[in-house]
Coordinates of C-alpha atoms in Angstrom, one line a residue:
M137 CA 143.5 282.2 168.5
F138 CA 144.3 285.5 166.8
Q139 CA 148.0 285.2 167.6
K140 CA 148.0 281.7 166.1
R141 CA 146.4 283.0 162.9
Q142 CA 149.0 285.7 162.8
E143 CA 151.8 283.2 163.1
E144 CA 150.3 281.1 160.3
G145 CA 150.0 284.1 158.1
K146 CA 146.2 284.0 157.9
T147 CA 145.6 287.6 158.9
K148 CA 145.8 290.8 156.9
P149 CA 147.2 294.2 158.1
G150 CA 144.5 296.0 160.0
D151 CA 142.8 292.8 161.2
T152 CA 141.7 292.9 164.8
Y153 CA 140.7 290.3 167.3
A154 CA 137.1 289.9 168.3
P155 CA 136.2 287.1 170.8
L156 CA 133.7 284.7 169.4
R157 CA 130.2 284.8 171.0
R158 CA 129.5 281.7 173.1
K159 CA 126.2 280.2 174.4
P160 CA 125.8 281.4 178.0
G161 CA 124.3 279.6 180.9
L162 CA 125.9 276.2 180.1
R163 CA 125.9 273.5 182.8
P164 CA 126.1 269.7 183.0
L165 CA 123.1 267.6 182.3
P166 CA 121.4 266.8 185.6
G167 CA 122.1 263.2 186.8
E168 CA 118.4 262.4 187.1
E169 CA 117.9 262.8 183.4
L170 CA 119.7 259.7 182.2
G171 CA 122.0 258.7 185.1
L172 CA 125.6 258.1 184.1
S173 CA 124.7 255.7 181.2
A174 CA 122.2 255.4 178.4
R175 CA 121.2 252.1 176.9
L176 CA 121.8 252.0 173.2
T177 CA 122.7 249.2 170.7
F178 CA 125.3 249.6 168.0
W179 CA 122.5 249.2 165.4
D180 CA 120.6 252.1 166.9
V181 CA 123.7 254.2 166.5
L182 CA 124.0 253.3 162.8
H183 CA 120.3 254.1 162.4
Y184 CA 120.7 257.6 164.0
L185 CA 123.7 258.3 161.8
A186 CA 121.9 257.2 158.6
R187 CA 119.0 259.4 159.4
G188 CA 121.3 262.3 160.1
L189 CA 123.1 261.8 156.8
A190 CA 120.0 261.4 154.6
L191 CA 119.9 265.1 153.6
S192 CA 123.6 265.9 153.9
Q193 CA 124.1 266.3 150.1
R194 CA 127.8 265.7 150.4
G195 CA 128.1 263.0 147.7
A196 CA 130.0 263.8 144.5
S197 CA 127.1 262.3 142.4
H198 CA 123.4 263.1 142.5
G199 CA 122.8 259.8 144.4
L200 CA 120.1 259.9 147.1
A201 CA 121.7 257.3 149.3
E202 CA 123.9 259.5 151.5
H203 CA 122.7 257.6 154.5
W204 CA 124.4 254.4 153.3
G205 CA 127.6 256.0 154.4
S206 CA 126.7 254.9 157.9
L207 CA 127.4 251.3 156.9
K208 CA 131.1 251.9 156.8
Y209 CA 131.0 251.8 160.6
C210 CA 129.5 248.3 160.8
Q211 CA 132.8 247.2 162.5
A212 CA 133.9 250.4 164.1
L213 CA 132.4 249.6 167.6
S214 CA 131.6 246.4 169.5
A215 CA 130.2 245.3 172.8
D216 CA 129.2 242.1 174.4
A217 CA 125.8 241.8 176.2
E218 CA 125.6 244.2 179.2
T219 CA 128.9 246.0 178.4
H220 CA 130.0 249.4 177.2
L221 CA 130.6 250.2 173.5
K222 CA 134.3 250.1 172.7
V223 CA 136.5 250.4 169.6
P224 CA 137.6 246.9 168.6
K225 CA 140.7 246.0 166.6
E226 CA 138.9 246.5 163.3
G227 CA 137.6 249.9 164.5
K228 CA 141.2 251.0 165.4
R229 CA 142.3 250.0 161.9
I230 CA 139.5 252.2 160.4
A231 CA 140.5 255.0 162.7
M232 CA 144.1 255.0 161.3
Y233 CA 142.8 256.0 157.9
Y234 CA 139.5 257.7 158.6
R235 CA 140.1 259.3 162.0
V236 CA 138.5 262.7 161.2
P237 CA 135.3 261.5 159.4
Q238 CA 134.9 258.7 162.0
S239 CA 135.1 261.1 164.9
V240 CA 132.8 263.7 163.2
E241 CA 130.1 261.2 162.1
L242 CA 130.1 259.0 165.1
G243 CA 130.0 262.1 167.3
Q244 CA 126.9 263.2 165.4
A245 CA 125.3 259.8 165.7
F246 CA 125.7 259.6 169.5
A247 CA 124.7 263.2 169.9
L248 CA 121.4 262.6 168.1
A249 CA 120.8 259.3 170.0
I250 CA 121.4 260.9 173.4
S251 CA 119.4 264.1 172.4
E252 CA 116.4 262.0 171.7
E253 CA 116.8 260.0 174.9
I254 CA 117.0 263.3 176.9
L255 CA 114.0 265.0 175.3
T256 CA 111.8 261.9 175.3
H257 CA 112.0 262.1 179.1
R258 CA 110.5 265.6 178.9
Y259 CA 108.2 265.6 175.8
T260 CA 106.2 263.2 173.6
G261 CA 107.0 264.1 170.0
I262 CA 110.5 264.8 168.7
S263 CA 111.9 265.3 165.2
I264 CA 115.6 265.7 164.4
V265 CA 116.3 267.9 161.4
R266 CA 119.5 269.1 159.7
A267 CA 119.9 272.7 160.7
D268 CA 121.5 274.0 157.5
T269 CA 118.6 272.5 155.4
A270 CA 116.0 274.2 157.6
L271 CA 117.8 277.5 157.8
S272 CA 118.3 277.6 154.0
A273 CA 114.5 278.0 153.6
G274 CA 115.0 281.7 154.7
W275 CA 118.7 282.6 154.9
T276 CA 121.6 282.5 152.4
L277 CA 124.1 280.7 154.5
T278 CA 127.2 281.0 152.2
S279 CA 128.3 282.9 149.2
R280 CA 128.0 279.7 147.2
D281 CA 124.3 279.7 147.5
K282 CA 122.5 280.8 144.4
A283 CA 120.0 283.1 146.2
K284 CA 120.4 286.8 145.4
T285 CA 120.1 287.9 149.0
K286 CA 122.6 289.0 151.7
T287 CA 124.5 286.1 153.2
V288 CA 124.4 285.5 156.9
G289 CA 128.1 286.3 157.1
Y290 CA 128.5 284.0 160.1
Q291 CA 129.8 280.5 159.7
Y292 CA 128.9 279.2 163.1
R293 CA 125.6 277.3 163.3
P294 CA 124.3 274.2 165.1
Q295 CA 124.5 271.0 163.1
F296 CA 120.9 269.9 164.0
F297 CA 117.7 271.0 165.5
A298 CA 115.5 268.9 167.8
E299 CA 111.9 270.0 167.4
V300 CA 109.5 268.9 170.1
W301 CA 105.9 269.1 169.0
K302 CA 102.3 267.9 169.1
P303 CA 100.0 268.2 166.1
G304 CA 98.4 271.6 165.9
D305 CA 100.4 273.1 168.9
S306 CA 103.3 275.4 169.3
S307 CA 106.6 273.6 169.1
R308 CA 109.9 274.1 170.8
V309 CA 113.3 274.0 169.2
F310 CA 116.6 272.9 170.7
P311 CA 119.8 273.6 168.7
I312 CA 122.2 270.7 168.8
A313 CA 126.0 271.3 168.4
C314 CA 128.1 268.2 168.4
K315 CA 131.6 267.0 167.8
G316 CA 133.7 263.9 168.4
N317 CA 137.4 263.0 168.9
H318 CA 139.9 260.2 169.3
S319 CA 142.0 262.2 171.7
D320 CA 141.5 262.8 175.4
R321 CA 139.6 264.8 178.0
R322 CA 141.5 268.0 177.2
K323 CA 140.2 267.8 173.6
V324 CA 136.7 267.2 175.0
Y325 CA 136.8 270.6 176.8
E326 CA 138.1 272.3 173.7
Q327 CA 135.2 270.8 171.6
L328 CA 132.5 271.8 174.1
A329 CA 133.9 275.3 174.2
S330 CA 133.8 275.4 170.4
S331 CA 130.3 273.9 170.3
A332 CA 129.2 276.8 172.5
V333 CA 130.0 279.1 169.6
Y334 CA 128.0 277.0 167.1
A335 CA 125.0 276.7 169.4
D336 CA 124.8 280.5 169.7
G337 CA 124.4 281.0 166.0
V338 CA 120.6 280.6 166.1
H339 CA 118.3 282.4 168.5
I340 CA 114.5 281.8 168.6
G341 CA 112.6 284.6 170.3
A342 CA 114.4 286.7 172.9
W343 CA 118.1 286.8 172.6
D344 CA 120.1 284.3 174.8
E345 CA 116.9 282.4 175.9
T346 CA 117.0 279.6 173.4
P347 CA 117.8 276.2 175.0
A348 CA 120.6 274.1 173.5
L349 CA 122.4 270.7 173.8
L350 CA 126.1 270.5 173.3
F351 CA 128.1 267.2 172.8
S352 CA 131.6 265.9 172.6
T353 CA 131.9 262.2 172.1
E354 CA 135.2 260.8 173.3
I355 CA 136.0 257.7 171.1
S356 CA 138.9 256.3 173.0
L357 CA 140.9 253.5 171.4
S358 CA 141.5 251.8 174.8
D359 CA 138.6 252.8 177.1
P360 CA 134.8 252.7 176.7
L361 CA 133.2 255.4 174.6
T362 CA 132.0 258.4 176.6
V363 CA 129.6 261.1 175.5
H364 CA 130.0 264.5 177.3
V365 CA 126.9 266.7 177.5
L366 CA 126.3 270.3 178.4
Q367 CA 122.9 272.1 178.2
A368 CA 121.7 275.6 178.2
D369 CA 118.3 275.4 179.8
G370 CA 116.8 278.8 178.7
P371 CA 113.1 279.5 178.7
G372 CA 112.9 280.3 175.0
G373 CA 112.9 278.3 171.8
W374 CA 109.1 278.3 171.5
L375 CA 107.5 278.8 168.1
H376 CA 104.3 280.2 169.4
I377 CA 101.3 279.9 167.0
P378 CA 97.8 281.2 167.6
D379 CA 95.5 278.8 169.4
D380 CA 92.9 279.0 166.7
A381 CA 95.4 278.3 163.8
P382 CA 94.1 275.3 161.8
A383 CA 96.3 272.2 162.2
A384 CA 96.4 271.9 158.4
D385 CA 98.4 275.2 158.1
I386 CA 101.5 273.2 159.0
G387 CA 101.5 272.0 155.4
L388 CA 101.5 275.5 153.8
P389 CA 104.5 276.2 151.5
V390 CA 107.4 278.1 153.1
G391 CA 107.9 280.3 150.0
D392 CA 110.9 282.5 149.7
E393 CA 110.9 284.4 153.0
N394 CA 114.0 286.4 153.9
P395 CA 114.2 287.0 157.7
A396 CA 116.8 289.4 159.0
V397 CA 120.3 288.1 159.3
G398 CA 121.2 289.6 162.6
I399 CA 120.8 293.3 163.3
F400 CA 123.0 293.7 166.3
E401 CA 124.9 290.4 166.4
P402 CA 125.6 288.0 163.4
G403 CA 123.6 284.8 163.1
C404 CA 120.1 283.6 162.3
P405 CA 117.4 285.1 164.6
V406 CA 113.8 283.8 164.4
G407 CA 111.5 286.5 165.7
P408 CA 107.8 286.3 166.4
R409 CA 106.8 287.3 162.9
Y410 CA 108.4 284.1 161.6
Y411 CA 107.3 281.5 164.2
E412 CA 104.7 279.9 162.1
W413 CA 106.8 280.0 159.0
F414 CA 109.8 278.4 160.7
Q415 CA 107.6 275.7 162.2
R416 CA 106.4 274.8 158.7
A417 CA 110.1 274.8 157.5
L418 CA 111.1 272.4 160.2
A419 CA 108.1 270.1 159.5
R420 CA 108.9 270.0 155.8
V421 CA 112.6 269.2 156.3
G422 CA 111.7 266.5 158.9
A423 CA 109.4 265.0 156.3
A424 CA 112.0 265.3 153.6
G425 CA 114.4 263.4 155.8
L426 CA 112.0 260.5 155.9
T427 CA 111.4 260.4 152.2
A428 CA 115.1 260.6 151.5
F429 CA 115.7 257.8 154.0
A430 CA 113.2 255.7 152.0
G431 CA 114.9 256.5 148.7
D432 CA 112.2 258.6 147.2
G433 CA 113.9 261.5 145.4
E434 CA 110.8 262.9 143.7
S435 CA 109.0 263.3 147.0
T436 CA 112.1 264.7 148.7
A437 CA 112.5 267.3 146.1
A438 CA 108.9 268.3 146.3
L439 CA 109.3 269.0 150.1
L440 CA 112.3 271.3 149.7
T441 CA 112.8 274.7 148.0
A442 CA 115.4 275.5 145.4
R443 CA 117.5 277.2 148.1
Q444 CA 117.4 274.0 150.2
G445 CA 118.7 272.0 147.3
S446 CA 115.7 270.4 145.8
D447 CA 117.5 269.9 142.5
F448 CA 120.0 267.6 144.2
F449 CA 117.3 265.0 144.7
Q450 CA 116.0 265.1 141.1
G451 CA 117.3 263.5 137.9
F452 CA 120.0 261.0 137.4
A453 CA 121.3 258.9 140.3
H454 CA 124.7 257.4 140.1
A455 CA 124.6 253.6 140.0
A456 CA 127.1 253.4 142.9
A457 CA 125.3 255.8 145.2
G458 CA 121.7 256.1 144.1
S459 CA 118.6 254.9 145.9
I460 CA 115.2 253.9 144.5
H461 CA 112.0 253.6 146.6
D462 CA 111.1 250.1 145.4
A463 CA 111.6 247.7 148.4
R464 CA 108.7 246.6 150.7
Y465 CA 109.0 244.4 153.8
T466 CA 106.9 243.4 156.8
L467 CA 109.2 243.6 159.8
L468 CA 108.0 242.7 163.3
G469 CA 104.4 242.8 162.0
E470 CA 104.6 246.3 160.5
E471 CA 104.7 247.2 156.8
F472 CA 107.6 249.4 155.7
E473 CA 108.6 250.8 152.3
G474 CA 112.0 252.1 151.3
T475 CA 115.2 251.1 149.6
D476 CA 117.8 248.5 150.1
H477 CA 121.5 248.0 149.5
V478 CA 123.7 244.8 149.3
F479 CA 127.3 244.9 150.3
R480 CA 130.1 242.6 151.5
L481 CA 131.3 242.5 155.1
N482 CA 134.3 240.3 155.7
G483 CA 133.4 238.4 152.5
E484 CA 129.8 237.8 153.5
R485 CA 127.0 239.3 151.5
V486 CA 124.8 241.6 153.7
Q487 CA 121.5 243.3 152.8
A488 CA 120.6 246.5 154.5
F489 CA 117.1 248.0 154.2
S490 CA 116.1 251.5 155.2
G491 CA 112.4 252.4 155.1
V492 CA 109.5 254.2 156.7
A493 CA 106.2 252.8 158.0
K494 CA 103.9 252.6 155.1
D495 CA 101.0 254.6 156.6
I496 CA 103.4 257.5 157.4
L497 CA 105.1 257.4 154.0
D498 CA 101.8 257.3 152.2
A499 CA 101.1 260.8 153.4
L500 CA 104.3 262.1 152.0
L501 CA 104.5 260.5 148.5
T502 CA 104.5 262.9 145.6
R503 CA 103.6 261.8 142.1
E504 CA 103.3 264.5 139.4
S505 CA 101.5 262.0 137.1
E506 CA 98.8 261.5 139.8
E507 CA 98.8 265.2 140.9
R508 CA 99.6 264.0 144.4
S509 CA 101.3 266.3 147.0
A510 CA 102.5 265.7 150.5
D511 CA 100.0 266.1 153.3
I512 CA 102.2 267.4 156.1
A513 CA 99.4 267.6 158.6
A514 CA 98.5 263.9 158.1
Y515 CA 102.2 263.0 158.3
R516 CA 102.5 264.7 161.7
Q517 CA 99.4 263.0 163.0
R518 CA 100.6 259.6 162.0
V519 CA 104.1 260.0 163.3
H520 CA 102.7 261.2 166.6
A521 CA 100.4 258.1 166.8
W522 CA 103.4 255.9 165.9
R523 CA 105.4 257.0 169.0
T524 CA 103.3 254.7 171.2
K525 CA 104.7 251.6 169.5
P526 CA 107.9 249.8 170.6
N527 CA 111.2 251.2 169.4
G528 CA 114.8 250.0 169.6
T529 CA 116.7 247.0 168.3
F530 CA 115.0 243.6 167.8
W531 CA 115.7 240.3 166.1
D532 CA 113.1 239.4 163.5
D533 CA 113.0 235.6 162.8
K534 CA 111.1 236.0 159.5
W535 CA 113.5 238.6 158.3
D536 CA 116.3 236.6 159.8
G537 CA 118.3 239.6 160.9
V538 CA 118.5 242.6 163.2
V539 CA 115.9 245.4 163.0
S540 CA 116.2 248.9 164.5
I541 CA 112.9 250.8 164.7
S542 CA 112.9 254.5 165.6
R543 CA 110.2 256.6 167.3
D544 CA 109.6 258.5 164.0
G545 CA 108.5 255.3 162.1
T546 CA 111.8 254.7 160.3
V547 CA 113.6 251.4 160.2
L548 CA 117.1 250.1 159.5
A549 CA 117.2 246.3 159.0
M550 CA 120.2 244.2 158.2
R551 CA 120.7 240.5 157.4
Q552 CA 123.2 238.1 155.9
I553 CA 122.1 236.7 152.5
A554 CA 123.1 233.6 150.6
P555 CA 125.9 233.9 148.1
F556 CA 125.2 233.8 144.4
Q557 CA 124.9 230.3 143.0
N558 CA 126.7 229.4 139.7
E559 CA 124.4 227.9 137.2

């Protein structure tokens, strides 16, 4: 790698080569976890991608609807009943022009879906949160951040965290590093090796004991889609909290803590002093992901700190990208609130609705005029109770469309709607 950078003129006189640190102890996922295949619908994949994009803050405007970016993949994959997901003719055409974003974003979607399937076999409560948003609560990740603190100085971090938890208990964190490609098996090996560097950027507790999940999704243009998984099954990752800590403490503000940025090795280490604080940070980012998915910018901003980009979710929303929390539907007998979007697919008008179960969202709504603030403890209790309900993809006759319901109480529903009538 150093030789390649020299050839490309990207090094300076005096630069030396230092091998990148990689996650140790990696091994294939045991076959008894999921077997050789996992059952997912295409709509579930879109749902996971939308949830993963909700806090991405990548749009040029101040729109909240980052997650609507998932809809561009409505025709990227296809499968008949009881078959594997493949790239159809339309998906190949998309790949010609959007190969890199398609491989990156679909790689993330499948990584999140498979991560939740894996961890659900081991634990009861799981939340997926964007790693950079959570880490920004305490660390200045890049020189572009406005915080006047020392930057981490290390660009390699996992893209997501999976937090497994029960209300009032210690939780455990699994960093998730994920990539995707349209190439071949050789590229898969390169991506898994690269992901091992990203996964090692965060350590919780003792060094080299944090578990992790690494993914490379092979999006072949001719063969079925394949997700390659490695795991580091370390004993760490636990955010130990005192047994007598009140459950309501999970809702305490995260403040402006500044943990060390890596004394001996670069990265973001979470030591015992910061276990409770980091658990609160994860809980708030998980909650913010739900309110963003429902289109509520005010509540999302209230859950994030300035360093986490709370201002992004306030103020003007561009008409082409904004979301407003103003849609309410009963789907499969459950009440959901959120936001909707109407677009055209092959000339047909399609409505997409993203929302959160009303009882869960009620705990998170923030209204300055009513002096309301989010109740994180109540939110965690309600999400934990929700996990006993059915999840997956269903057809709702009353909605007249497909409905994907997740274990965290979010929903992505789509249906064809009638064209405008000329009066």
